[in-house]
Amino acid sequence: MMKKIVNSNYFYAFISLCAALWLFISVSSPGVGSTRDSNQSSQSTATTKATMTVPLTIQANTDSYYITGYPSTVKITIEGPSALVTATKNTQNFSLYLDLKKYLPGKHKVRIQQNGLNSELTYTIKPKYVNVNIQKRQSKSFPVNVSYSKSSLASGYEASKPTVSPDTVRVTGSAADIKKIDKLVVKPILPKGIKNTFDQEVLVQALDKKGKTLNVTLEPQTVHVKIPISLPSKKVSINFTQKGSSPSGMSYSFDGDIDSVTVYGTQGQLDKIGNSIELPVDVTGITDETKRNINIADALRGQITSSDPQMVIVSISVRGSSGSGSSSNNNSSNNTSSDNNNDNEDSTNNNNDENNDAD
């Protein structure tokens, strides 16, 4: 009986049906691998948001028109599948722009548009609209002026005429703003107490008659400013004068190792000095030839700030008093008297010799 059942076609059909049911149940039931795939699928389809700051560009005839008023960047918030949002945020392969090609000169409120965002993403741009001012474009070159505070200079120092490179700057803007330009100026800020030449790049500003900065484009935006700063100086000759008390009848002469010097000071100080300086030499207590070092700035007591060289070596020669001269004359007189006495003695001796011969 069993053998007949096993060999029966129905038996094999039943076995096939059971196998098919088992395969169906196995495929339909979730396992470990299918759970992972399900999670990944859920993550890729989950929605998220991201906010970015993006440059705002314009589409317009910028050769003929000068456009102002719009911001350089705007914010956009995108929302969509997490993976797509992340990719878009990292690559930023889209743009935000204003289409102004059909607008005439004047002020307009224009909607910001986007290009390149995936269609699966939704977005919000802030602000949605911006105000723009479209004007006829004009360019013109202007000289650059320098304005700075001389109070920063160290005491006594003076600044020469500044130099600017380049000395002219090309300005581009609306015709109305170009007409308002009163001057282009650089305003270097000098360090307090500066003693050396100022040499830096400085930002250029376009100002109207009220000193207000105008919204124009400058080319270049900075210029090189050089302000020579130095202490005024000039070369003068040196004259020595006697200072201090000396013994009665004693006189001195002076000889310096230099006969001229470069002196530094304010222009007013140098004008008062003239072409020469008087350096006093203290001879108090000097009775023999000697040398002294004199600090020129100290000797002039504030008449100058400094000198080059700072020191001068003075050789002091001493001449004797009148008393010494009289003593010398007396000695000469005494010597003369002595010579006369000797001459008289010789004459007497000669007379005696002659008398002896007569006898």
Coordinates of C-alpha atoms in Angstrom, one line a residue:
M1 CA 0.0 0.0 0.0
M2 CA 2.8 2.5 1.0
K3 CA 4.7 1.5 -2.1
K4 CA 1.8 2.4 -4.3
I5 CA 1.4 5.8 -2.6
V6 CA 5.0 6.7 -3.0
N7 CA 5.0 5.7 -6.6
S8 CA 1.8 7.7 -7.2
N9 CA 1.9 11.0 -9.2
Y10 CA -0.2 12.6 -6.6
F11 CA 2.5 12.0 -4.0
Y12 CA 5.1 13.9 -6.1
A13 CA 2.7 16.7 -6.7
F14 CA 2.1 17.1 -3.0
I15 CA 5.8 17.2 -2.3
S16 CA 6.3 19.9 -4.9
L17 CA 3.5 21.9 -3.4
C18 CA 5.1 21.7 0.0
A19 CA 8.5 22.7 -1.3
A20 CA 7.0 25.7 -3.1
L21 CA 5.2 26.8 0.1
W22 CA 8.4 26.6 2.1
L23 CA 10.3 28.7 -0.4
F24 CA 7.6 31.3 -0.4
I25 CA 7.6 31.6 3.4
S26 CA 11.4 31.8 3.5
V27 CA 11.5 34.7 1.0
S28 CA 8.7 36.6 2.6
S29 CA 10.0 36.3 6.2
P30 CA 12.4 39.2 7.3
G31 CA 15.9 38.1 8.3
V32 CA 19.0 39.9 9.5
G33 CA 20.1 40.9 6.0
S34 CA 16.7 42.2 5.1
T35 CA 16.4 44.2 8.3
R36 CA 19.6 46.1 7.4
D37 CA 18.4 46.8 3.9
S38 CA 15.2 48.0 5.3
N39 CA 17.0 50.4 7.7
Q40 CA 19.1 51.8 4.9
S41 CA 16.1 52.3 2.8
S42 CA 14.4 54.2 5.6
Q43 CA 17.4 56.4 6.2
S44 CA 17.6 57.4 2.5
T45 CA 14.0 58.3 2.3
A46 CA 13.8 60.2 5.6
T47 CA 13.4 64.0 5.1
T48 CA 15.7 66.6 6.7
K49 CA 16.4 70.3 6.4
A50 CA 19.6 72.4 6.0
T51 CA 20.2 76.2 5.8
M52 CA 23.0 77.7 3.8
T53 CA 24.4 81.2 3.0
V54 CA 24.8 81.4 -0.8
P55 CA 26.2 84.2 -3.0
L56 CA 23.6 86.2 -5.0
T57 CA 24.5 86.9 -8.6
I58 CA 22.9 89.2 -11.2
Q59 CA 22.0 88.6 -14.8
A60 CA 22.1 92.0 -16.5
N61 CA 23.9 94.2 -19.0
T62 CA 26.6 95.4 -16.6
D63 CA 28.6 97.0 -19.4
S64 CA 25.9 99.7 -19.8
Y65 CA 24.2 99.7 -16.3
Y66 CA 25.5 100.0 -12.8
I67 CA 23.4 98.1 -10.3
T68 CA 23.3 98.6 -6.5
G69 CA 21.1 97.8 -3.6
Y70 CA 21.1 94.0 -3.6
P71 CA 22.9 91.9 -0.9
S72 CA 26.0 89.9 -1.8
T73 CA 24.6 86.8 -0.1
V74 CA 21.2 85.4 0.9
K75 CA 20.1 82.4 3.0
I76 CA 18.3 79.3 1.6
T77 CA 16.8 76.4 3.5
I78 CA 16.4 73.2 1.6
E79 CA 14.3 70.1 2.6
G80 CA 14.1 66.6 1.2
P81 CA 15.7 63.2 1.5
S82 CA 18.5 63.1 3.9
A83 CA 21.2 61.9 1.5
L84 CA 20.2 64.4 -1.2
V85 CA 20.2 67.3 1.3
T86 CA 23.6 66.3 2.6
A87 CA 25.0 66.1 -0.9
T88 CA 23.5 69.4 -2.0
K89 CA 24.9 71.1 1.1
N90 CA 28.4 69.7 0.6
T91 CA 28.6 70.5 -3.1
Q92 CA 26.4 73.6 -3.4
N93 CA 26.0 72.8 -7.1
F94 CA 23.2 75.4 -7.6
S95 CA 23.0 79.2 -7.8
L96 CA 20.7 82.0 -6.7
Y97 CA 20.4 85.0 -9.0
L98 CA 18.4 88.1 -10.1
D99 CA 17.3 88.3 -13.7
L100 CA 17.5 92.0 -14.5
K101 CA 17.9 91.8 -18.3
K102 CA 14.4 93.2 -19.0
Y103 CA 14.5 96.0 -16.4
L104 CA 14.9 99.7 -17.3
P105 CA 16.9 102.2 -15.2
G106 CA 15.3 103.0 -11.9
K107 CA 14.4 101.2 -8.6
H108 CA 12.8 97.8 -8.7
K109 CA 11.7 95.0 -6.3
V110 CA 12.9 91.7 -7.8
R111 CA 12.3 88.1 -6.8
I112 CA 15.4 85.9 -6.2
Q113 CA 15.5 82.8 -8.4
Q114 CA 17.4 79.5 -8.2
N115 CA 19.0 77.2 -10.7
G116 CA 20.3 73.7 -10.2
L117 CA 18.4 72.4 -7.2
N118 CA 17.2 68.8 -7.5
S119 CA 13.4 68.6 -8.1
E120 CA 13.0 66.4 -5.1
L121 CA 14.0 69.2 -2.8
T122 CA 11.8 72.0 -1.6
Y123 CA 13.4 75.3 -0.6
T124 CA 12.8 78.7 1.0
I125 CA 14.9 81.8 0.2
K126 CA 15.3 84.7 2.6
P127 CA 14.7 87.4 1.6
K128 CA 12.4 86.3 -1.2
Y129 CA 12.6 89.8 -2.9
V130 CA 15.3 92.4 -2.9
N131 CA 15.4 96.1 -4.0
V132 CA 17.8 97.1 -6.8
N133 CA 18.8 100.4 -8.2
I134 CA 19.6 100.3 -11.9
Q135 CA 21.5 103.3 -13.3
K136 CA 23.5 104.3 -16.4
R137 CA 27.1 103.1 -15.9
Q138 CA 30.0 105.6 -16.0
S139 CA 33.8 105.5 -15.3
K140 CA 36.2 108.3 -14.6
S141 CA 39.7 108.7 -13.2
F142 CA 40.5 111.0 -10.2
P143 CA 43.7 112.0 -8.4
V144 CA 44.3 110.6 -4.9
N145 CA 44.7 113.0 -1.9
V146 CA 46.4 112.1 1.4
S147 CA 44.9 113.2 4.7
Y148 CA 46.6 112.4 8.1
S149 CA 47.2 113.8 11.5
K150 CA 50.6 115.4 12.1
S151 CA 50.0 115.2 15.9
S152 CA 51.3 111.6 15.7
L153 CA 54.8 112.8 14.8
A154 CA 57.4 112.6 17.5
S155 CA 58.4 116.0 19.0
G156 CA 60.4 118.1 16.7
Y157 CA 60.0 115.7 13.7
E158 CA 58.4 116.9 10.4
A159 CA 56.8 115.2 7.5
S160 CA 57.7 115.9 3.8
K161 CA 55.2 115.8 0.9
P162 CA 53.5 112.3 0.7
T163 CA 53.8 110.3 -2.5
V164 CA 51.0 108.0 -3.7
S165 CA 51.4 105.1 -6.2
P166 CA 49.4 105.0 -8.3
D167 CA 48.4 108.6 -7.9
T168 CA 45.2 108.3 -9.9
V169 CA 42.3 105.7 -9.4
R170 CA 39.6 104.8 -11.9
V171 CA 36.1 105.1 -10.4
T172 CA 33.0 103.2 -11.8
G173 CA 29.5 103.8 -10.7
S174 CA 26.2 105.3 -11.6
A175 CA 26.4 108.6 -13.5
A176 CA 24.6 110.3 -10.7
D177 CA 27.2 109.1 -8.1
I178 CA 30.2 109.9 -10.3
K179 CA 28.9 113.5 -10.5
K180 CA 28.7 113.7 -6.7
I181 CA 32.4 112.8 -6.2
D182 CA 34.3 115.7 -4.6
K183 CA 37.6 113.9 -4.2
L184 CA 39.4 110.5 -3.7
V185 CA 41.3 110.3 -0.4
V186 CA 43.4 108.0 1.6
K187 CA 43.6 108.4 5.4
P188 CA 46.7 106.7 6.7
I189 CA 46.8 106.2 10.5
L190 CA 50.3 107.0 11.7
P191 CA 51.6 105.4 14.9
K192 CA 51.9 107.7 17.9
G193 CA 55.4 109.2 18.2
I194 CA 56.5 108.0 14.7
K195 CA 60.1 109.0 13.8
N196 CA 60.6 107.0 10.6
T197 CA 59.1 107.2 7.1
F198 CA 55.6 105.9 6.9
D199 CA 55.3 103.3 4.0
Q200 CA 52.0 101.3 3.7
E201 CA 49.1 100.2 1.5
V202 CA 46.0 102.3 2.3
L203 CA 42.3 102.0 1.3
V204 CA 41.0 104.6 -1.1
Q205 CA 37.6 106.4 -0.4
A206 CA 35.4 108.3 -2.8
L207 CA 33.8 111.3 -0.9
D208 CA 31.2 113.8 -1.7
K209 CA 31.3 117.5 -0.6
K210 CA 29.9 116.6 2.8
G211 CA 32.6 113.9 3.4
K212 CA 30.2 111.0 2.8
T213 CA 31.5 107.8 1.3
L214 CA 29.9 107.1 -2.1
N215 CA 28.9 103.6 -3.2
V216 CA 31.2 103.2 -6.3
T217 CA 33.8 100.7 -7.5
L218 CA 37.4 101.7 -7.3
E219 CA 40.2 100.3 -9.3
P220 CA 42.6 99.8 -7.6
Q221 CA 40.9 99.8 -4.1
T222 CA 44.2 100.5 -2.3
V223 CA 47.3 102.6 -3.1
H224 CA 50.8 102.7 -1.8
V225 CA 51.4 105.7 0.5
K226 CA 54.9 107.0 1.5
I227 CA 55.3 109.9 3.9
P228 CA 59.0 110.8 4.6
I229 CA 59.4 111.7 8.3
S230 CA 62.6 113.1 9.7
L231 CA 64.1 115.6 12.1
P232 CA 65.2 118.8 10.3
S233 CA 69.0 119.3 10.1
K234 CA 71.7 121.5 8.7
K235 CA 75.5 121.8 8.8
V236 CA 77.0 124.7 10.7
S237 CA 80.5 125.9 11.7
I238 CA 81.7 125.8 15.3
N239 CA 83.0 128.8 17.2
F240 CA 84.5 128.3 20.7
T241 CA 83.9 130.8 23.5
Q242 CA 85.6 131.0 26.9
K243 CA 83.5 130.2 30.0
G244 CA 84.5 130.1 33.7
S245 CA 87.1 132.0 35.8
S246 CA 90.8 131.9 35.2
P247 CA 93.9 133.2 37.1
S248 CA 94.6 136.9 36.6
G249 CA 96.3 137.7 33.3
M250 CA 96.0 134.2 31.9
S251 CA 94.5 133.7 28.4
Y252 CA 93.5 130.7 26.4
S253 CA 93.1 129.6 22.8
F254 CA 90.9 126.7 21.5
D255 CA 91.3 124.2 18.7
G256 CA 88.6 121.6 18.0
D257 CA 89.1 118.2 16.2
I258 CA 86.2 119.3 13.9
D259 CA 85.3 122.7 12.6
S260 CA 81.7 121.9 11.5
V261 CA 78.8 119.7 12.7
T262 CA 75.3 118.6 11.5
V263 CA 72.7 119.7 14.0
Y264 CA 69.1 118.5 14.3
G265 CA 66.0 120.2 15.7
T266 CA 62.8 121.8 14.8
Q267 CA 62.8 124.2 11.8
G268 CA 62.4 127.1 14.2
Q269 CA 65.4 126.0 16.3
L270 CA 67.6 125.7 13.2
D271 CA 66.5 129.2 11.9
K272 CA 67.5 130.8 15.2
I273 CA 71.0 129.1 15.1
G274 CA 72.0 130.6 11.7
N275 CA 75.1 129.2 10.0
S276 CA 77.3 128.7 13.1
I277 CA 77.1 127.7 16.7
E278 CA 78.9 129.1 19.8
L279 CA 80.2 126.3 22.0
P280 CA 81.3 127.5 25.5
V281 CA 84.5 126.0 26.9
D282 CA 84.9 126.0 30.7
V283 CA 88.5 127.0 31.6
T284 CA 88.0 127.1 35.4
G285 CA 91.1 125.7 37.1
I286 CA 93.0 125.2 33.8
T287 CA 96.7 126.4 34.0
D288 CA 98.3 124.0 31.5
E289 CA 97.5 122.8 28.1
T290 CA 94.7 120.2 28.2
K291 CA 91.9 118.6 26.2
R292 CA 88.2 118.4 26.9
N293 CA 85.2 116.5 25.4
I294 CA 82.1 118.6 24.9
N295 CA 78.6 117.2 24.3
I296 CA 77.3 119.6 21.6
A297 CA 73.6 119.2 22.4
D298 CA 74.2 119.6 26.2
A299 CA 76.4 122.7 25.6
L300 CA 73.7 124.4 23.5
R301 CA 71.1 123.8 26.3
G302 CA 68.0 123.0 24.3
Q303 CA 68.8 125.0 21.2
I304 CA 69.0 121.8 19.2
T305 CA 67.7 118.2 19.7
S306 CA 70.9 116.3 18.7
S307 CA 74.0 116.5 16.6
D308 CA 76.3 114.4 14.4
P309 CA 78.9 113.9 15.7
Q310 CA 77.6 114.2 19.3
M311 CA 81.0 115.1 20.8
V312 CA 83.8 117.5 19.9
I313 CA 87.3 117.3 21.4
V314 CA 88.7 120.7 22.2
S315 CA 92.5 121.4 22.8
I316 CA 93.0 124.2 25.2
S317 CA 96.3 126.2 25.0
V318 CA 97.4 128.5 27.9
R319 CA 99.4 131.7 27.6
G320 CA 101.3 133.2 30.7
S321 CA 100.2 136.2 32.8
S322 CA 101.7 139.7 32.7
G323 CA 103.6 139.1 36.0
S324 CA 105.6 136.4 34.4
G325 CA 106.5 138.7 31.6
S326 CA 107.8 141.4 34.1
S327 CA 109.9 138.9 35.9
S328 CA 111.5 138.0 32.6
N329 CA 112.2 141.7 31.8
N330 CA 113.8 142.2 35.2
N331 CA 116.0 139.2 34.6
S332 CA 117.0 140.7 31.3
S333 CA 117.7 144.0 33.0
N334 CA 119.8 142.4 35.7
N335 CA 121.8 140.5 33.1
T336 CA 122.4 143.7 31.2
S337 CA 123.7 145.5 34.4
S338 CA 126.0 142.6 35.1
D339 CA 127.4 142.7 31.6
N340 CA 128.1 146.5 32.1
N341 CA 129.9 145.9 35.4
N342 CA 132.1 143.3 33.7
D343 CA 132.9 145.8 30.9
N344 CA 134.0 148.4 33.6
E345 CA 136.2 146.0 35.3
D346 CA 137.9 145.1 32.0
S347 CA 138.5 148.8 31.3
T348 CA 140.1 149.4 34.7
N349 CA 142.4 146.4 34.3
N350 CA 143.5 147.7 30.9
N351 CA 144.4 151.1 32.4
N352 CA 146.6 149.6 35.1
D353 CA 148.4 147.6 32.5
E354 CA 149.2 150.7 30.5
N355 CA 150.7 152.5 33.6
N356 CA 152.9 149.6 34.4
D357 CA 154.3 149.7 30.9
A358 CA 155.1 153.5 31.2
D359 CA 157.1 152.9 34.3

